[in-house]
CSV table of N, CA and C in Angstrom, one decimal:
chain,number,residue,atom,x,y,z
E,300,MET,N,85.6,113.9,144.3
E,300,MET,CA,84.9,113.1,144.7
E,300,MET,C,83.7,113.8,145.3
E,301,PRO,N,82.3,113.5,145.1
E,301,PRO,CA,81.5,113.7,146.2
E,301,PRO,C,81.4,113.6,147.3
E,302,SER,N,81.4,114.4,148.3
E,302,SER,CA,81.3,113.9,149.5
E,302,SER,C,80.6,114.6,150.2
E,303,PHE,N,80.0,113.9,151.6
E,303,PHE,CA,79.4,115.4,153.2
E,303,PHE,C,79.9,114.3,154.1
E,304,ASP,N,79.7,115.3,155.4
E,304,ASP,CA,80.2,115.3,156.5
E,304,ASP,C,79.0,114.9,157.7
E,305,ILE,N,78.2,113.7,158.2
E,305,ILE,CA,77.6,113.3,159.1
E,305,ILE,C,78.4,113.9,160.5
E,306,VAL,N,77.7,114.8,161.3
E,306,VAL,CA,78.4,115.4,162.7
E,306,VAL,C,76.8,115.8,163.0
E,307,SER,N,76.8,115.9,164.5
E,307,SER,CA,76.0,116.5,165.4
E,307,SER,C,76.7,117.0,166.7
E,308,GLU,N,76.1,118.3,166.4
E,308,GLU,CA,76.1,119.7,167.1
E,308,GLU,C,75.2,120.8,167.6
E,309,ILE,N,75.1,121.3,168.3
E,309,ILE,CA,74.4,121.9,168.7
E,309,ILE,C,76.0,123.8,168.5
E,310,ASP,N,74.8,124.3,168.7
E,310,ASP,CA,75.1,126.5,168.7
E,310,ASP,C,74.9,126.6,170.0
E,311,MET,N,75.8,125.9,170.6
E,311,MET,CA,75.9,126.9,172.0
E,311,MET,C,74.4,128.2,172.2
E,312,HIS,N,75.5,129.2,171.4
E,312,HIS,CA,74.8,130.1,171.8
E,312,HIS,C,73.3,130.1,172.2
E,313,GLU,N,72.6,129.4,171.1
E,313,GLU,CA,71.7,129.5,171.1
E,313,GLU,C,70.5,128.5,172.5
E,314,VAL,N,71.6,127.3,172.8
E,314,VAL,CA,70.7,126.7,173.8
E,314,VAL,C,70.9,127.9,175.8
E,315,THR,N,71.7,128.9,175.7
E,315,THR,CA,72.0,130.3,175.9
E,315,THR,C,70.3,131.1,176.3
E,316,ASN,N,70.7,131.0,175.0
E,316,ASN,CA,69.0,131.7,174.3
E,316,ASN,C,68.2,130.9,175.3
E,317,ALA,N,68.2,129.9,174.9
E,317,ALA,CA,67.0,129.0,175.0
E,317,ALA,C,66.7,128.7,176.5
E,318,VAL,N,68.3,128.8,177.3
E,318,VAL,CA,68.2,128.7,178.7
E,318,VAL,C,67.6,130.2,179.7
E,319,ASP,N,67.9,131.2,178.1
E,319,ASP,CA,67.2,133.0,179.2
E,319,ASP,C,66.0,132.1,179.4
E,320,GLN,N,65.1,131.9,177.8
E,320,GLN,CA,64.5,132.4,178.1
E,320,GLN,C,63.5,131.3,179.1
E,321,ALA,N,64.3,129.8,178.8
E,321,ALA,CA,63.1,128.7,180.0
E,321,ALA,C,63.4,129.4,181.1
E,322,ARG,N,63.9,130.8,181.8
E,322,ARG,CA,64.4,131.0,183.3
E,322,ARG,C,63.3,132.5,183.0
E,323,ARG,N,63.1,133.0,182.1
E,323,ARG,CA,62.1,134.1,181.7
E,323,ARG,C,60.7,133.5,182.0
E,324,ASP,N,60.9,132.7,181.2
E,324,ASP,CA,59.4,131.6,181.5
E,324,ASP,C,59.5,131.6,183.2
E,325,LEU,N,60.3,130.6,183.7
E,325,LEU,CA,60.0,130.6,185.2
E,325,LEU,C,60.0,131.5,186.0
E,326,GLY,N,60.1,133.1,185.6
E,326,GLY,CA,59.7,134.4,186.3
E,326,GLY,C,58.5,134.7,186.4
E,327,ASN,N,57.9,134.2,185.5
E,327,ASN,CA,56.9,134.7,185.0
E,327,ASN,C,55.3,133.4,185.2
E,328,ARG,N,56.0,132.4,185.7
E,328,ARG,CA,54.3,131.7,186.2
E,328,ARG,C,54.1,131.7,188.0
E,329,TRP,N,53.4,131.5,187.8
E,329,TRP,CA,52.4,132.1,188.8
E,329,TRP,C,52.4,130.7,189.8
E,330,ASP,N,52.9,129.3,189.0
E,330,ASP,CA,53.0,127.8,190.1
E,330,ASP,C,54.4,128.3,190.5
E,331,PHE,N,55.2,129.5,190.0
E,331,PHE,CA,56.5,129.0,190.7
E,331,PHE,C,57.3,130.3,191.3
E,332,LYS,N,55.6,131.0,191.9
E,332,LYS,CA,55.8,132.2,192.7
E,332,LYS,C,56.5,131.8,194.1
E,333,ASN,N,57.1,132.4,195.0
E,333,ASN,CA,58.4,132.3,196.0
E,333,ASN,C,59.1,130.4,196.0
E,334,VAL,N,58.5,129.7,194.8
E,334,VAL,CA,59.3,128.5,195.4
E,334,VAL,C,60.9,128.4,194.5
E,335,ASP,N,61.8,127.7,195.5
E,335,ASP,CA,63.3,127.8,195.0
E,335,ASP,C,63.3,126.9,194.1
E,336,ALA,N,63.4,127.4,192.9
E,336,ALA,CA,63.2,126.4,191.5
E,336,ALA,C,64.0,127.6,190.6
E,337,ASP,N,65.3,126.2,190.2
E,337,ASP,CA,66.3,127.1,189.2
E,337,ASP,C,67.2,126.4,187.7
E,338,ILE,N,67.2,127.2,186.8
E,338,ILE,CA,67.8,126.1,185.6
E,338,ILE,C,68.8,126.9,185.6
E,339,GLU,N,70.4,126.6,185.4
E,339,GLU,CA,71.6,126.9,185.7
E,339,GLU,C,72.1,125.9,184.5
E,340,GLN,N,73.3,126.8,183.8
E,340,GLN,CA,73.9,126.2,182.4
E,340,GLN,C,75.1,126.8,182.8
E,341,ASP,N,76.2,125.2,182.5
E,341,ASP,CA,77.9,125.1,182.7
E,341,ASP,C,77.9,124.7,181.2
E,342,GLU,N,79.0,124.8,181.1
E,342,GLU,CA,80.2,124.6,180.1
E,342,GLU,C,79.4,122.7,178.9
E,343,LYS,N,79.2,122.3,180.6
E,343,LYS,CA,78.9,120.8,179.5
E,343,LYS,C,77.4,120.1,179.9
E,344,GLY,N,76.6,121.2,180.1
E,344,GLY,CA,75.3,121.1,180.6
E,344,GLY,C,75.0,121.6,181.3
E,345,ILE,N,72.9,121.3,181.7
E,345,ILE,CA,72.2,122.5,182.3
E,345,ILE,C,71.7,120.9,183.5
E,346,THR,N,71.3,122.7,184.7
E,346,THR,CA,71.0,121.9,185.7
E,346,THR,C,70.0,122.4,186.2
E,347,ILE,N,69.0,121.8,186.4
E,347,ILE,CA,67.5,122.1,187.1
E,347,ILE,C,67.4,121.5,188.6
E,348,SER,N,67.1,122.7,189.3
E,348,SER,CA,66.3,121.8,190.8
E,348,SER,C,64.8,122.8,190.4
E,349,ALA,N,64.2,121.8,192.0
E,349,ALA,CA,62.7,122.2,192.0
E,349,ALA,C,62.8,121.5,193.6
E,350,PRO,N,62.3,122.0,194.3
E,350,PRO,CA,61.4,121.4,195.6
E,350,PRO,C,61.0,120.0,195.4
E,351,GLU,N,60.0,120.4,194.5
E,351,GLU,CA,59.2,118.7,194.5
E,351,GLU,C,59.7,117.9,193.0
E,352,GLU,N,58.9,116.7,192.7
E,352,GLU,CA,59.3,115.9,191.8
E,352,GLU,C,58.7,116.6,190.2
E,353,PHE,N,57.3,116.7,190.9
E,353,PHE,CA,56.7,117.4,189.8
E,353,PHE,C,56.8,118.5,189.2
E,354,GLN,N,57.8,119.1,190.3
E,354,GLN,CA,57.9,120.9,190.0
E,354,GLN,C,59.2,120.4,188.3
E,355,LEU,N,59.9,119.5,189.1
E,355,LEU,CA,60.9,119.5,188.0
E,355,LEU,C,60.2,118.9,186.3
E,356,GLU,N,59.5,118.1,186.5
E,356,GLU,CA,58.9,117.6,185.5
E,356,GLU,C,59.2,118.8,184.5
E,357,GLN,N,57.6,120.0,185.5
E,357,GLN,CA,57.9,121.2,185.0
E,357,GLN,C,58.4,121.8,184.1
E,358,LEU,N,59.9,121.8,184.6
E,358,LEU,CA,61.1,122.6,184.2
E,358,LEU,C,61.5,121.9,183.0
E,359,MET,N,61.2,120.8,183.3
E,359,MET,CA,62.0,120.1,182.0
E,359,MET,C,61.0,120.3,180.5
E,360,ASP,N,59.8,120.7,180.8
E,360,ASP,CA,59.0,120.7,180.0
E,360,ASP,C,59.2,122.0,179.3
E,361,MET,N,59.8,123.1,180.5
E,361,MET,CA,59.6,124.8,179.3
E,361,MET,C,61.1,124.9,179.0
E,362,LEU,N,61.6,123.6,179.8
E,362,LEU,CA,63.3,123.8,178.8
E,362,LEU,C,63.3,123.1,177.7
E,363,ARG,N,62.8,122.5,177.2
E,363,ARG,CA,61.9,121.7,176.0
E,363,ARG,C,61.3,122.3,175.1
E,364,MET,N,60.1,123.2,175.4
E,364,MET,CA,59.5,124.7,175.0
E,364,MET,C,60.5,125.5,174.0
E,365,ALA,N,62.0,125.8,174.8
E,365,ALA,CA,62.4,126.9,175.0
E,365,ALA,C,63.7,126.3,174.1
E,366,PHE,N,64.0,125.1,174.2
E,366,PHE,CA,64.7,124.3,173.0
E,366,PHE,C,63.8,124.2,172.0
E,367,ALA,N,62.8,123.8,171.9
E,367,ALA,CA,62.5,123.3,170.3
E,367,ALA,C,61.6,125.4,169.5
E,368,LYS,N,61.6,126.3,170.2
E,368,LYS,CA,61.5,127.5,169.7
E,368,LYS,C,62.3,128.3,169.4
E,369,ARG,N,63.7,127.5,169.6
E,369,ARG,CA,65.2,127.9,169.3
E,369,ARG,C,65.6,127.2,167.8
E,370,ASN,N,65.0,125.9,168.1
E,370,ASN,CA,65.2,125.0,167.2
E,370,ASN,C,66.8,124.2,167.1
E,371,ILE,N,66.6,123.8,168.6
E,371,ILE,CA,67.6,123.4,168.7
E,371,ILE,C,67.2,121.4,169.2
E,372,ASP,N,66.7,120.1,168.4
E,372,ASP,CA,66.6,119.3,168.9
E,372,ASP,C,66.5,118.5,170.2
E,373,GLY,N,66.1,118.1,170.9
E,373,GLY,CA,65.3,118.2,172.5
E,373,GLY,C,66.8,116.6,172.3
E,374,ARG,N,66.4,115.8,171.4
E,374,ARG,CA,67.3,114.7,171.4
E,374,ARG,C,69.0,114.7,172.0
E,375,ALA,N,69.5,116.5,172.0
E,375,ALA,CA,70.9,116.6,172.2
E,375,ALA,C,71.0,117.1,173.3
E,376,LEU,N,69.5,116.7,174.5
E,376,LEU,CA,69.3,116.5,176.2
E,376,LEU,C,69.8,114.6,176.5
E,377,SER,N,70.2,115.0,177.5
E,377,SER,CA,70.2,113.6,177.6
E,377,SER,C,70.7,113.2,179.4
E,378,GLU,N,70.2,112.8,180.1
E,378,GLU,CA,69.7,112.8,181.6
E,378,GLU,C,71.0,112.1,182.3
E,379,ASP,N,71.6,112.8,183.0
E,379,ASP,CA,73.0,112.4,183.5
E,379,ASP,C,72.2,111.3,184.7
E,380,GLY,N,71.4,112.0,184.9
E,380,GLY,CA,70.8,111.0,186.8
E,380,GLY,C,70.1,112.6,187.4
E,381,ASP,N,69.5,111.9,188.4
E,381,ASP,CA,69.1,113.2,189.8
E,381,ASP,C,69.6,113.0,190.8
E,382,SER,N,69.6,113.9,191.9
E,382,SER,CA,69.8,114.0,192.9
E,382,SER,C,68.9,114.7,194.4
E,383,LYS,N,68.9,114.3,195.2
E,383,LYS,CA,68.0,115.0,195.9
E,383,LYS,C,69.1,115.4,197.2
E,384,ALA,N,69.1,116.8,197.4
E,384,ALA,CA,70.1,117.1,198.5
E,384,ALA,C,69.6,118.8,198.6
E,385,GLY,N,69.1,118.1,200.0
E,385,GLY,CA,68.8,118.7,201.5
E,385,GLY,C,66.9,118.8,200.4
E,386,LYS,N,66.6,120.3,201.1
E,386,LYS,CA,65.6,120.5,200.3
E,386,LYS,C,64.4,120.7,198.7
E,387,LEU,N,65.9,120.1,197.9
E,387,LEU,CA,66.2,120.5,196.6
E,387,LEU,C,66.1,119.1,195.9
E,388,VAL,N,65.5,118.9,194.7
E,388,VAL,CA,65.4,117.9,193.9
E,388,VAL,C,66.2,118.2,192.6
E,389,LYS,N,67.3,117.1,192.0
E,389,LYS,CA,68.3,117.9,190.9
E,389,LYS,C,68.1,117.4,190.1
E,390,GLN,N,68.5,117.9,188.8
E,390,GLN,CA,68.5,116.6,187.5
E,390,GLN,C,69.4,117.3,187.0
E,391,HIS,N,70.6,116.5,185.8
E,391,HIS,CA,71.3,117.3,185.4
E,391,HIS,C,71.3,117.6,183.9
E,392,LEU,N,71.2,117.7,183.3
E,392,LEU,CA,71.5,117.1,181.4
E,392,LEU,C,72.5,117.7,180.6
E,393,LEU,N,73.1,116.4,180.7
E,393,LEU,CA,74.3,116.8,179.3
E,393,LEU,C,74.0,117.4,177.9
E,394,LEU,N,75.0,118.3,177.1
E,394,LEU,CA,74.5,117.7,175.8
E,394,LEU,C,75.4,117.0,175.2
E,395,LYS,N,74.6,116.3,174.2
E,395,LYS,CA,75.4,115.3,173.2
E,395,LYS,C,75.8,116.6,172.4
E,396,GLN,N,77.8,116.2,171.8
E,396,GLN,CA,78.3,117.1,171.2
E,396,GLN,C,78.6,115.9,170.4
E,397,GLY,N,79.0,115.8,169.0
E,397,GLY,CA,79.8,114.8,168.2
E,397,GLY,C,78.9,113.9,168.1
E,398,ILE,N,79.7,112.2,167.2
E,398,ILE,CA,78.7,111.5,167.4
E,398,ILE,C,79.6,110.1,168.1
E,399,GLU,N,79.1,109.3,169.4
E,399,GLU,CA,80.6,108.6,169.3
E,399,GLU,C,80.3,107.8,168.3
E,400,THR,N,81.3,106.5,168.8
E,400,THR,CA,81.8,105.7,167.8
E,400,THR,C,81.4,105.4,168.4
E,401,ASP,N,80.1,104.1,168.9
E,401,ASP,CA,79.3,102.9,168.5
E,401,ASP,C,78.4,103.5,168.0
E,402,MET,N,77.6,105.1,168.1
E,402,MET,CA,76.7,105.4,167.2
E,402,MET,C,77.3,105.9,165.8
E,403,ALA,N,78.5,105.8,165.3
E,403,ALA,CA,78.8,106.5,164.1
E,403,ALA,C,79.6,104.5,163.9
E,404,LYS,N,79.4,103.5,163.8
E,404,LYS,CA,79.6,102.8,163.7
E,404,LYS,C,78.3,101.6,163.3
E,405,LYS,N,76.8,102.8,163.4
E,405,LYS,CA,75.6,102.0,163.9
E,405,LYS,C,75.5,103.1,162.5
E,406,ILE,N,75.1,103.9,161.9
E,406,ILE,CA,75.5,104.9,161.1
E,406,ILE,C,76.3,104.1,160.3
E,407,VAL,N,77.7,103.7,159.9
E,407,VAL,CA,78.2,103.3,158.4
E,407,VAL,C,77.6,101.7,158.6
E,408,LYS,N,77.0,100.8,159.3
E,408,LYS,CA,76.3,99.9,159.2
E,408,LYS,C,75.2,100.2,158.7
E,409,LEU,N,74.4,100.6,158.8
E,409,LEU,CA,72.8,101.5,158.5
E,409,LEU,C,73.3,101.6,156.7
E,410,ILE,N,74.2,102.8,156.0
E,410,ILE,CA,74.4,103.3,154.7
E,410,ILE,C,74.6,101.4,154.3
E,411,LYS,N,76.1,100.5,154.9
E,411,LYS,CA,75.6,99.2,154.1
E,411,LYS,C,74.8,98.6,153.6
E,412,ASP,N,74.1,98.7,155.0
E,412,ASP,CA,73.0,97.7,155.1
E,412,ASP,C,72.0,98.4,153.5
E,413,ALA,N,72.0,99.4,152.9
E,413,ALA,CA,71.5,100.1,152.6
E,413,ALA,C,71.3,99.7,150.9
E,414,LYS,N,72.5,99.3,150.1
E,414,LYS,CA,73.0,99.2,149.8
E,414,LYS,C,73.2,99.7,148.6
E,415,LEU,N,73.6,101.2,149.0
E,415,LEU,CA,73.7,102.5,148.1
E,415,LEU,C,75.1,102.2,147.3
E,416,LYS,N,75.4,103.6,146.8
E,416,LYS,CA,76.4,103.1,145.9
E,416,LYS,C,77.6,103.9,146.4
E,417,VAL,N,77.6,104.8,147.9
E,417,VAL,CA,79.1,105.2,148.5
E,417,VAL,C,79.4,104.4,149.6
E,418,GLN,N,80.7,104.8,150.1
E,418,GLN,CA,81.2,104.7,151.0
E,418,GLN,C,81.4,105.2,152.1
E,419,ALA,N,81.4,104.8,153.8
E,419,ALA,CA,81.3,105.1,154.7
E,419,ALA,C,82.1,105.2,155.5
E,420,SER,N,82.8,106.6,156.1
E,420,SER,CA,84.2,106.6,157.0
E,420,SER,C,83.8,107.2,158.2
E,421,ILE,N,84.7,106.2,159.3
E,421,ILE,CA,84.6,107.2,161.0
E,421,ILE,C,85.7,108.8,160.9
E,422,GLN,N,85.4,109.9,161.0
E,422,GLN,CA,86.6,110.2,160.7
E,422,GLN,C,86.7,111.2,162.2
E,423,GLY,N,87.0,110.2,163.4
E,423,GLY,CA,86.9,111.3,164.8
E,423,GLY,C,85.3,111.2,165.3
E,424,ASP,N,85.1,112.4,165.5
E,424,ASP,CA,83.4,112.4,165.8
E,424,ASP,C,82.1,112.9,165.0
E,425,LYS,N,82.3,112.2,163.4
E,425,LYS,CA,82.2,112.6,162.6
E,425,LYS,C,82.5,111.1,161.8
E,426,VAL,N,81.3,110.9,160.3
E,426,VAL,CA,81.1,110.4,159.5
E,426,VAL,C,81.2,110.7,158.2
E,427,ARG,N,82.2,110.4,157.6
E,427,ARG,CA,82.6,111.4,156.4
E,427,ARG,C,81.5,110.2,154.3
E,428,VAL,N,81.0,110.5,154.1
E,428,VAL,CA,80.6,109.9,153.1
E,428,VAL,C,80.3,110.3,151.9
E,429,THR,N,81.3,110.0,150.5
E,429,THR,CA,81.9,110.1,149.6
E,429,THR,C,80.8,109.2,148.7
E,430,GLY,N,81.2,109.4,147.3
E,430,GLY,CA,80.5,108.6,146.1
E,430,GLY,C,80.2,109.3,144.9
E,431,LYS,N,80.2,108.5,143.9
E,431,LYS,CA,80.3,109.1,142.8
E,431,LYS,C,79.5,110.3,142.1
E,432,LYS,N,77.9,109.6,142.9
E,432,LYS,CA,77.0,110.6,141.9
E,432,LYS,C,76.6,111.7,143.2
E,433,ARG,N,75.8,112.7,142.6
E,433,ARG,CA,75.2,113.8,144.2
E,433,ARG,C,73.9,113.0,144.0
E,434,ASP,N,73.5,112.4,143.4
E,434,ASP,CA,72.2,111.5,143.1
E,434,ASP,C,72.1,110.4,144.5
E,435,ASP,N,73.5,110.2,144.8
E,435,ASP,CA,73.5,108.3,145.9
E,435,ASP,C,74.0,109.1,147.1
E,436,LEU,N,74.6,110.4,146.9
E,436,LEU,CA,75.1,111.4,148.5
E,436,LEU,C,73.4,111.8,148.9
E,437,GLN,N,72.5,112.0,148.4
E,437,GLN,CA,71.3,112.6,149.3
E,437,GLN,C,70.4,111.8,149.2
E,438,ALA,N,70.5,110.0,148.4
E,438,ALA,CA,69.4,109.0,148.9
E,438,ALA,C,70.3,108.8,150.6
E,439,ALA,N,71.4,108.6,150.2
E,439,ALA,CA,71.6,108.4,151.9
E,439,ALA,C,71.5,109.4,153.1
E,440,MET,N,71.4,110.8,152.8
E,440,MET,CA,71.0,111.2,153.5
E,440,MET,C,69.7,111.1,153.7
E,441,ALA,N,68.8,111.3,152.8
E,441,ALA,CA,67.3,110.9,153.2
E,441,ALA,C,66.9,109.4,153.6
E,442,MET,N,67.6,108.6,153.6
E,442,MET,CA,67.9,107.9,154.0
E,442,MET,C,67.9,107.6,156.2
E,443,LEU,N,69.3,108.4,156.1
E,443,LEU,CA,69.0,108.0,157.7
E,443,LEU,C,68.4,109.7,158.3
E,444,ARG,N,67.8,110.7,157.4
E,444,ARG,CA,66.7,111.1,158.2
E,444,ARG,C,65.8,110.6,158.3
E,445,GLU,N,65.3,109.5,157.6
E,445,GLU,CA,64.1,108.5,158.1
E,445,GLU,C,64.1,107.9,159.5
E,446,THR,N,65.4,107.6,159.3
E,446,THR,CA,66.1,106.3,160.4
E,446,THR,C,65.4,107.6,162.2
E,447,GLU,N,65.5,106.4,162.8
E,447,GLU,CA,65.1,106.6,164.3
E,447,GLU,C,66.3,106.5,165.1
E,448,LEU,N,67.4,107.9,165.3
E,448,LEU,CA,68.4,107.8,166.1
E,448,LEU,C,68.3,108.6,167.3
E,449,ASP,N,69.0,108.5,168.1
E,449,ASP,CA,68.4,109.2,169.3
E,449,ASP,C,69.7,110.8,169.7
E,450,ILE,N,70.0,110.4,168.5
E,450,ILE,CA,70.7,111.5,168.9
E,450,ILE,C,70.3,112.9,167.3
E,451,PRO,N,70.9,113.8,167.5
E,451,PRO,CA,70.1,114.8,166.2
E,451,PRO,C,71.8,114.5,165.5
E,452,LEU,N,70.9,114.5,164.4
E,452,LEU,CA,71.6,114.6,162.7
E,452,LEU,C,72.0,115.8,162.0
E,453,GLN,N,73.5,116.6,161.5
E,453,GLN,CA,73.5,117.9,160.8
E,453,GLN,C,74.0,117.3,159.7
E,454,PHE,N,74.0,117.4,158.5
E,454,PHE,CA,74.7,117.3,157.7
E,454,PHE,C,75.5,118.0,157.2
E,455,ASN,N,76.7,118.5,156.8
E,455,ASN,CA,77.5,119.3,156.0
E,455,ASN,C,78.8,119.3,155.1
E,456,ASN,N,79.7,120.1,155.1
E,456,ASN,CA,80.4,119.9,154.5
E,456,ASN,C,80.8,118.7,152.3
E,457,PHE,N,79.4,119.5,152.7
E,457,PHE,CA,78.9,119.1,150.9
E,457,PHE,C,79.9,119.9,150.3
E,458,ARG,N,80.6,118.4,149.4
E,458,ARG,CA,80.9,118.9,148.5
E,458,ARG,C,80.7,118.3,146.8
E,459,ASP,N,81.1,118.9,145.9
E,459,ASP,CA,80.7,118.4,144.7
E,459,ASP,C,81.2,118.4,143.8
């Protein structure tokens, strides 16, 4: 029976490359000369820091541009909250991996409401969609691509 999986994954190697590119851009910008601004990556997310709030916004724009150049969806970043520590304003950004249960239920409901001849089931952090015809599965993919969800979706493991 034809099926495919709906997942939300990011290539961490590309994220590392995007962060490195944003750091190089930070070093080349004249408005950040002699400014204690930084972009750091850890296993859970990215931390950006700058002395002023507007500089933090510029760092966010630089990071989003680097993500776009590397074909990483900007929705994979979620703001975890900012803090003011001494002279620096810090912002921690989480990298979204996997589909949470609430979002998976919403995806299944969207597929069922579309009245397509497919079945969707939640399997851990992914959603498996099965159907009798390949065209039905492709219609489900097209419907999900048009839907505005706050996480990036990829379709993999397509079996015919």
